[in-house]
Coordinates of C-alpha atoms in Angstrom, one line a residue:
M386 CA 108.9 71.4 50.5
S387 CA 110.7 74.6 50.2
N388 CA 109.2 77.8 51.6
K389 CA 108.6 80.0 48.5
W390 CA 107.6 82.9 50.6
D391 CA 110.9 82.9 52.5
E392 CA 112.9 82.5 49.3
E393 CA 111.2 85.3 47.6
T394 CA 111.5 87.7 50.5
S395 CA 115.0 86.9 51.7
W396 CA 117.1 90.0 51.6
E397 CA 120.2 88.0 50.6
S398 CA 118.6 86.1 47.7
A399 CA 115.9 88.5 46.4
G400 CA 118.2 90.3 43.9
S401 CA 117.8 93.9 42.8
T402 CA 114.1 94.0 43.6
G403 CA 114.8 92.8 47.1
T404 CA 117.6 95.3 47.5
G405 CA 115.2 98.2 46.6
T406 CA 112.6 96.9 48.9
K407 CA 115.1 96.7 51.8
K408 CA 116.2 100.3 51.2
A409 CA 112.6 101.4 51.2
A410 CA 112.0 99.5 54.4
D411 CA 115.1 101.1 55.9
R412 CA 113.9 104.6 54.9
L413 CA 110.4 103.8 56.4
A414 CA 112.0 102.6 59.7
K415 CA 114.2 105.7 59.9
G416 CA 111.2 107.9 59.2
S417 CA 109.3 106.1 61.9
R418 CA 112.1 106.6 64.4
A419 CA 112.4 110.3 63.5
T420 CA 108.6 110.7 64.0
E421 CA 108.8 109.0 67.3
K422 CA 111.7 111.3 68.4
E423 CA 109.7 114.3 67.3
R424 CA 106.7 113.1 69.4
E425 CA 109.0 112.5 72.4
A426 CA 110.5 116.0 72.0
A427 CA 107.1 117.6 71.8
V428 CA 105.8 115.7 74.9
L429 CA 109.0 116.7 76.8
A430 CA 108.5 120.3 75.7
R431 CA 105.0 120.3 77.0
V432 CA 106.0 118.8 80.3
E433 CA 108.8 121.4 80.8
A434 CA 106.3 124.2 79.9
A435 CA 103.8 122.8 82.4
V436 CA 106.5 122.6 85.1
E437 CA 107.6 126.1 84.4
E438 CA 104.0 127.3 84.5
A439 CA 103.4 125.6 87.9
Q440 CA 106.6 126.8 89.5
P441 CA 106.4 130.0 91.5
G442 CA 108.7 132.9 90.6
L443 CA 108.9 136.6 91.2
H444 CA 109.5 137.2 87.5
K445 CA 106.0 135.9 86.8
I446 CA 104.4 138.8 88.7
P447 CA 103.8 141.9 86.5
D448 CA 105.7 145.1 87.2
P449 CA 103.7 147.9 88.7
V450 CA 102.3 150.3 86.1
E451 CA 99.7 153.1 86.1
P452 CA 96.0 152.3 85.2
A453 CA 95.2 152.1 81.5
G454 CA 92.1 154.2 82.2
E455 CA 89.0 154.4 84.4
G456 CA 86.3 151.9 84.9
V457 CA 86.4 148.5 83.2
L458 CA 89.8 146.8 83.0
T459 CA 91.3 146.1 79.7
A460 CA 92.1 142.5 78.7
E461 CA 95.8 143.1 79.6
E462 CA 94.8 144.5 83.0
E463 CA 92.5 141.5 83.6
E464 CA 95.5 139.2 83.0
R465 CA 97.8 141.2 85.2
F466 CA 95.2 141.2 87.9
R467 CA 94.8 137.4 87.7
L468 CA 98.6 136.9 87.9
C469 CA 98.8 139.1 91.0
Q470 CA 96.0 137.3 92.7
D471 CA 97.7 134.0 92.0
G472 CA 100.8 135.4 93.6
I473 CA 98.9 136.6 96.7
D474 CA 97.1 133.2 97.0
L475 CA 100.5 131.5 96.7
H476 CA 101.6 133.3 99.9
T477 CA 99.0 131.5 101.9
I478 CA 100.0 128.0 100.7
A479 CA 103.7 128.9 101.0
W480 CA 103.1 129.9 104.6
F481 CA 101.7 126.5 105.4
M482 CA 104.4 124.8 103.3
M483 CA 107.1 126.6 105.4
G484 CA 105.5 125.4 108.6
K485 CA 105.3 121.8 107.5
S486 CA 108.9 122.0 106.3
L487 CA 110.1 123.4 109.6
D488 CA 108.2 120.8 111.5
T489 CA 109.7 118.0 109.4
V490 CA 113.2 119.3 109.9
A491 CA 112.6 119.7 113.6
T492 CA 111.0 116.3 114.1
G493 CA 113.7 114.4 112.3
R494 CA 116.5 116.7 113.6
L495 CA 117.6 117.1 110.0
F496 CA 119.8 120.1 111.0
R497 CA 122.0 118.1 113.4
A498 CA 124.9 117.5 110.9
T499 CA 124.9 121.1 109.6
P500 CA 127.9 123.2 110.9
H501 CA 126.8 126.4 112.7
K502 CA 127.2 129.4 110.4
L503 CA 128.7 131.5 113.2
E504 CA 130.4 128.7 115.1
P505 CA 131.6 126.2 112.5
E506 CA 133.3 124.0 115.2
R507 CA 129.9 122.8 116.3
C508 CA 126.5 121.8 114.6
Y509 CA 123.1 123.2 115.3
E510 CA 121.4 121.9 118.5
T511 CA 117.8 123.1 118.0
I512 CA 115.4 123.9 115.2
E513 CA 114.9 127.4 116.6
E514 CA 118.7 128.0 116.4
W515 CA 119.0 126.6 112.9
A516 CA 115.9 128.5 111.6
E517 CA 117.0 131.8 113.0
V518 CA 120.7 131.7 111.9
E519 CA 120.3 129.9 108.6
K520 CA 116.9 131.2 107.4
G521 CA 116.4 134.4 109.4
I522 CA 113.2 133.1 111.0
S523 CA 112.6 134.3 114.6
V524 CA 111.9 131.8 117.3
S525 CA 108.3 133.0 117.7
K526 CA 107.7 132.8 114.0
C527 CA 109.2 129.3 113.8
N528 CA 106.9 128.1 116.6
Q529 CA 103.9 129.8 115.0
Y530 CA 104.6 128.2 111.6
R531 CA 105.0 124.7 113.1
A532 CA 101.9 124.9 115.2
A533 CA 99.6 126.2 112.5
W534 CA 100.4 124.2 109.4
P535 CA 98.3 121.1 110.2
I536 CA 95.2 123.3 110.6
G537 CA 96.0 125.1 107.3
E538 CA 96.6 121.8 105.5
V539 CA 93.2 120.3 106.6
L540 CA 91.3 123.5 105.8
T541 CA 92.9 123.8 102.4
A542 CA 92.1 120.2 101.6
R543 CA 88.5 120.9 102.5
G544 CA 88.3 123.8 100.1
Y545 CA 88.4 126.7 102.6
E546 CA 90.6 129.7 101.8
A547 CA 91.9 130.3 105.3
N548 CA 94.8 132.7 105.7
P549 CA 97.6 132.5 108.2
G550 CA 96.1 135.2 110.5
Q551 CA 92.9 133.2 110.7
V552 CA 94.7 129.9 111.4
R553 CA 96.8 131.4 114.1
E554 CA 93.5 132.1 116.1
L555 CA 92.8 128.4 116.0
V556 CA 96.1 127.2 117.4
P557 CA 95.0 127.5 121.0
V558 CA 92.0 125.2 120.2
K559 CA 94.3 122.7 118.7
N560 CA 96.6 122.8 121.7
A561 CA 93.7 122.6 124.3
F562 CA 91.6 120.0 122.5
N563 CA 92.8 118.5 119.1
L564 CA 93.2 119.3 115.5
N565 CA 89.6 118.4 114.5
A566 CA 88.3 120.7 117.2
A567 CA 90.4 123.6 115.7
V568 CA 89.0 122.8 112.2
A569 CA 85.5 122.6 113.7
V570 CA 85.6 126.2 115.0
Y571 CA 86.4 127.4 111.5
V572 CA 83.6 125.2 110.1
L573 CA 81.2 126.6 112.7
V574 CA 82.0 130.2 111.8
A575 CA 82.0 129.6 108.1
D576 CA 78.5 127.9 108.3
T577 CA 77.2 130.7 110.5
V578 CA 78.4 133.8 108.5
G579 CA 79.4 132.3 105.2
G580 CA 82.8 131.1 104.0
G581 CA 83.7 134.4 102.4
K582 CA 83.0 136.3 105.6
V583 CA 85.3 134.4 108.0
T584 CA 87.7 136.7 109.7
A585 CA 90.4 136.3 112.3
G586 CA 88.3 138.5 114.7
R587 CA 85.3 136.3 114.4
L588 CA 87.3 133.2 115.0
R589 CA 89.0 134.9 118.0
E590 CA 85.6 135.8 119.5
T591 CA 84.3 132.3 119.0
V592 CA 87.3 130.8 120.7
K593 CA 86.9 133.1 123.7
L594 CA 83.3 131.9 124.2
M595 CA 84.3 128.3 124.4
P596 CA 84.1 127.0 128.1
G597 CA 87.4 125.8 129.7
D598 CA 85.7 122.6 130.8
L599 CA 84.4 121.8 127.4
K600 CA 84.6 118.0 126.6
L601 CA 85.3 117.1 122.9
D602 CA 85.8 113.6 121.5
D603 CA 89.2 113.3 119.8
E604 CA 87.8 111.0 117.1
E605 CA 84.7 113.0 116.1
D606 CA 84.9 114.6 112.7
P607 CA 84.9 118.4 112.4
E608 CA 81.3 118.7 111.3
A609 CA 80.0 116.8 114.4
L610 CA 82.3 118.8 116.7
A611 CA 81.1 122.0 115.1
K612 CA 77.5 121.1 116.0
T613 CA 78.6 120.2 119.6
I614 CA 80.4 123.5 120.0
K615 CA 77.4 125.4 118.6
G616 CA 75.1 123.6 121.0
V617 CA 77.3 124.5 124.0
L618 CA 77.6 128.1 122.9
L619 CA 73.8 128.4 122.5
G620 CA 73.2 126.8 125.9
E621 CA 71.6 123.7 124.4
L622 CA 74.3 121.3 125.6
P623 CA 76.3 121.2 128.8
P624 CA 80.1 121.8 128.4
S625 CA 80.9 118.9 130.7
G626 CA 79.3 116.5 133.1
I627 CA 78.4 114.1 130.3
P628 CA 81.7 112.6 129.1
A629 CA 82.2 112.0 125.4
I630 CA 81.1 108.5 124.3
P631 CA 84.3 106.4 123.9
P632 CA 84.8 105.0 120.4
A633 CA 84.7 101.4 121.8
V634 CA 81.2 102.1 123.2
K635 CA 80.0 103.5 119.9
R636 CA 81.3 100.4 118.1
A637 CA 79.6 98.2 120.6
V638 CA 76.3 100.0 120.2
D639 CA 76.5 99.7 116.4
S640 CA 77.2 96.0 116.8
R641 CA 74.2 95.5 119.1
A642 CA 72.1 97.5 116.7
I643 CA 73.0 95.0 114.0
S644 CA 71.9 92.2 116.2
L645 CA 68.7 94.0 117.0
A646 CA 68.0 94.5 113.3
D647 CA 68.6 90.7 112.8
E648 CA 66.1 89.9 115.6
L649 CA 63.5 92.2 114.1
N650 CA 64.3 91.0 110.5
R651 CA 64.9 94.6 109.5
G652 CA 67.6 96.5 107.7
R653 CA 70.2 98.7 109.4
I654 CA 68.9 100.5 112.5
P655 CA 70.6 103.9 113.1
R656 CA 72.3 104.6 116.4
A657 CA 70.1 107.6 117.0
Q658 CA 67.0 105.4 116.8
V659 CA 68.5 103.0 119.4
Q660 CA 69.3 105.9 121.7
L661 CA 65.7 107.2 121.4
H662 CA 64.3 103.9 122.5
L663 CA 66.8 103.7 125.3
L664 CA 65.7 107.1 126.6
Q665 CA 62.1 106.2 126.3
A666 CA 62.7 102.9 128.2
F667 CA 64.7 104.8 130.8
A668 CA 61.8 107.3 131.3
D669 CA 59.1 104.6 131.5
E670 CA 57.7 104.7 135.1
E671 CA 55.6 101.6 134.6
D672 CA 58.6 99.5 133.6
P673 CA 61.7 100.5 135.6
T674 CA 64.0 97.8 134.2
V675 CA 66.3 100.2 132.2
F676 CA 66.2 102.8 135.0
N677 CA 67.2 100.2 137.6
A678 CA 70.0 98.9 135.3
V679 CA 71.4 102.4 134.9
L680 CA 71.1 103.1 138.6
E681 CA 73.1 100.0 139.4
R682 CA 75.8 100.8 136.9
M683 CA 76.2 104.4 138.3
K684 CA 76.3 103.0 141.9
Q685 CA 79.1 100.7 140.8
E686 CA 80.9 103.6 139.1
D687 CA 80.7 105.7 142.3
K688 CA 82.2 102.8 144.3
E689 CA 85.1 102.5 141.9
Q690 CA 85.8 106.2 142.0
K691 CA 85.9 106.2 145.8
K692 CA 88.4 103.3 145.8
R693 CA 90.7 105.3 143.5
R694 CA 90.7 108.4 145.7
P695 CA 93.8 108.7 147.9

């Protein structure tokens, strides 16, 4: 049986009617392709406009002009003010971007194949040399940028508007303890006086108050470290003597807490609740089991320390 549909719609055998239909289909296809190209062009234009809007540029900052009047700003002045604030805020982000860029170049020694601008017969040997000659960045500034950017990156990610002057005050904390400790100092000051009232001076004074023998856990999050630092500064916690609980011990306690919950047929038991019962058991004069166990462990620790002494 012949396929009537195929015969009637074949471009080659349909006759004049088929020819007209084919031309109409061609016009429809061309129109569709043109419409698609227009859409692609429109999308591309929007993307390019978005990229241009996001890119920094001195030409985007309004030129200085006299006030339009006194009191309330005009709509034009409000827009000029907004653009200028964006430019000022960009300086902070750019500062940290420069630090991270310098650190990346330094760590990978990406300058090593660049001929020295003043001595072309050799290549640069250090990041300080490359930054100073090629980019006009002094050695001290180069070191400041590299040391500060990790703190700035974390604070920015957490929504804090920390400026370079504030972050510089936290670098000694990062060097003496760790990155989370440096962030914790900012968190502590921000929680105490309010995020908008943090200043380089307040951070500096807080850092000065931190004891030199302060013990901070490298793996604690900034919020927990901020509470620890606050407790030490208020005299509620000792700066040293009680070492930070190692992460392995914390994991072991959590694991035992799960076993304890299973034995009691209960849900999850918080670590703090376990610690409370341990302290109560340690202080129980009628049942010295826990006290004696701690005593034996500390005696063993003293023996091991004496063996390690020269």
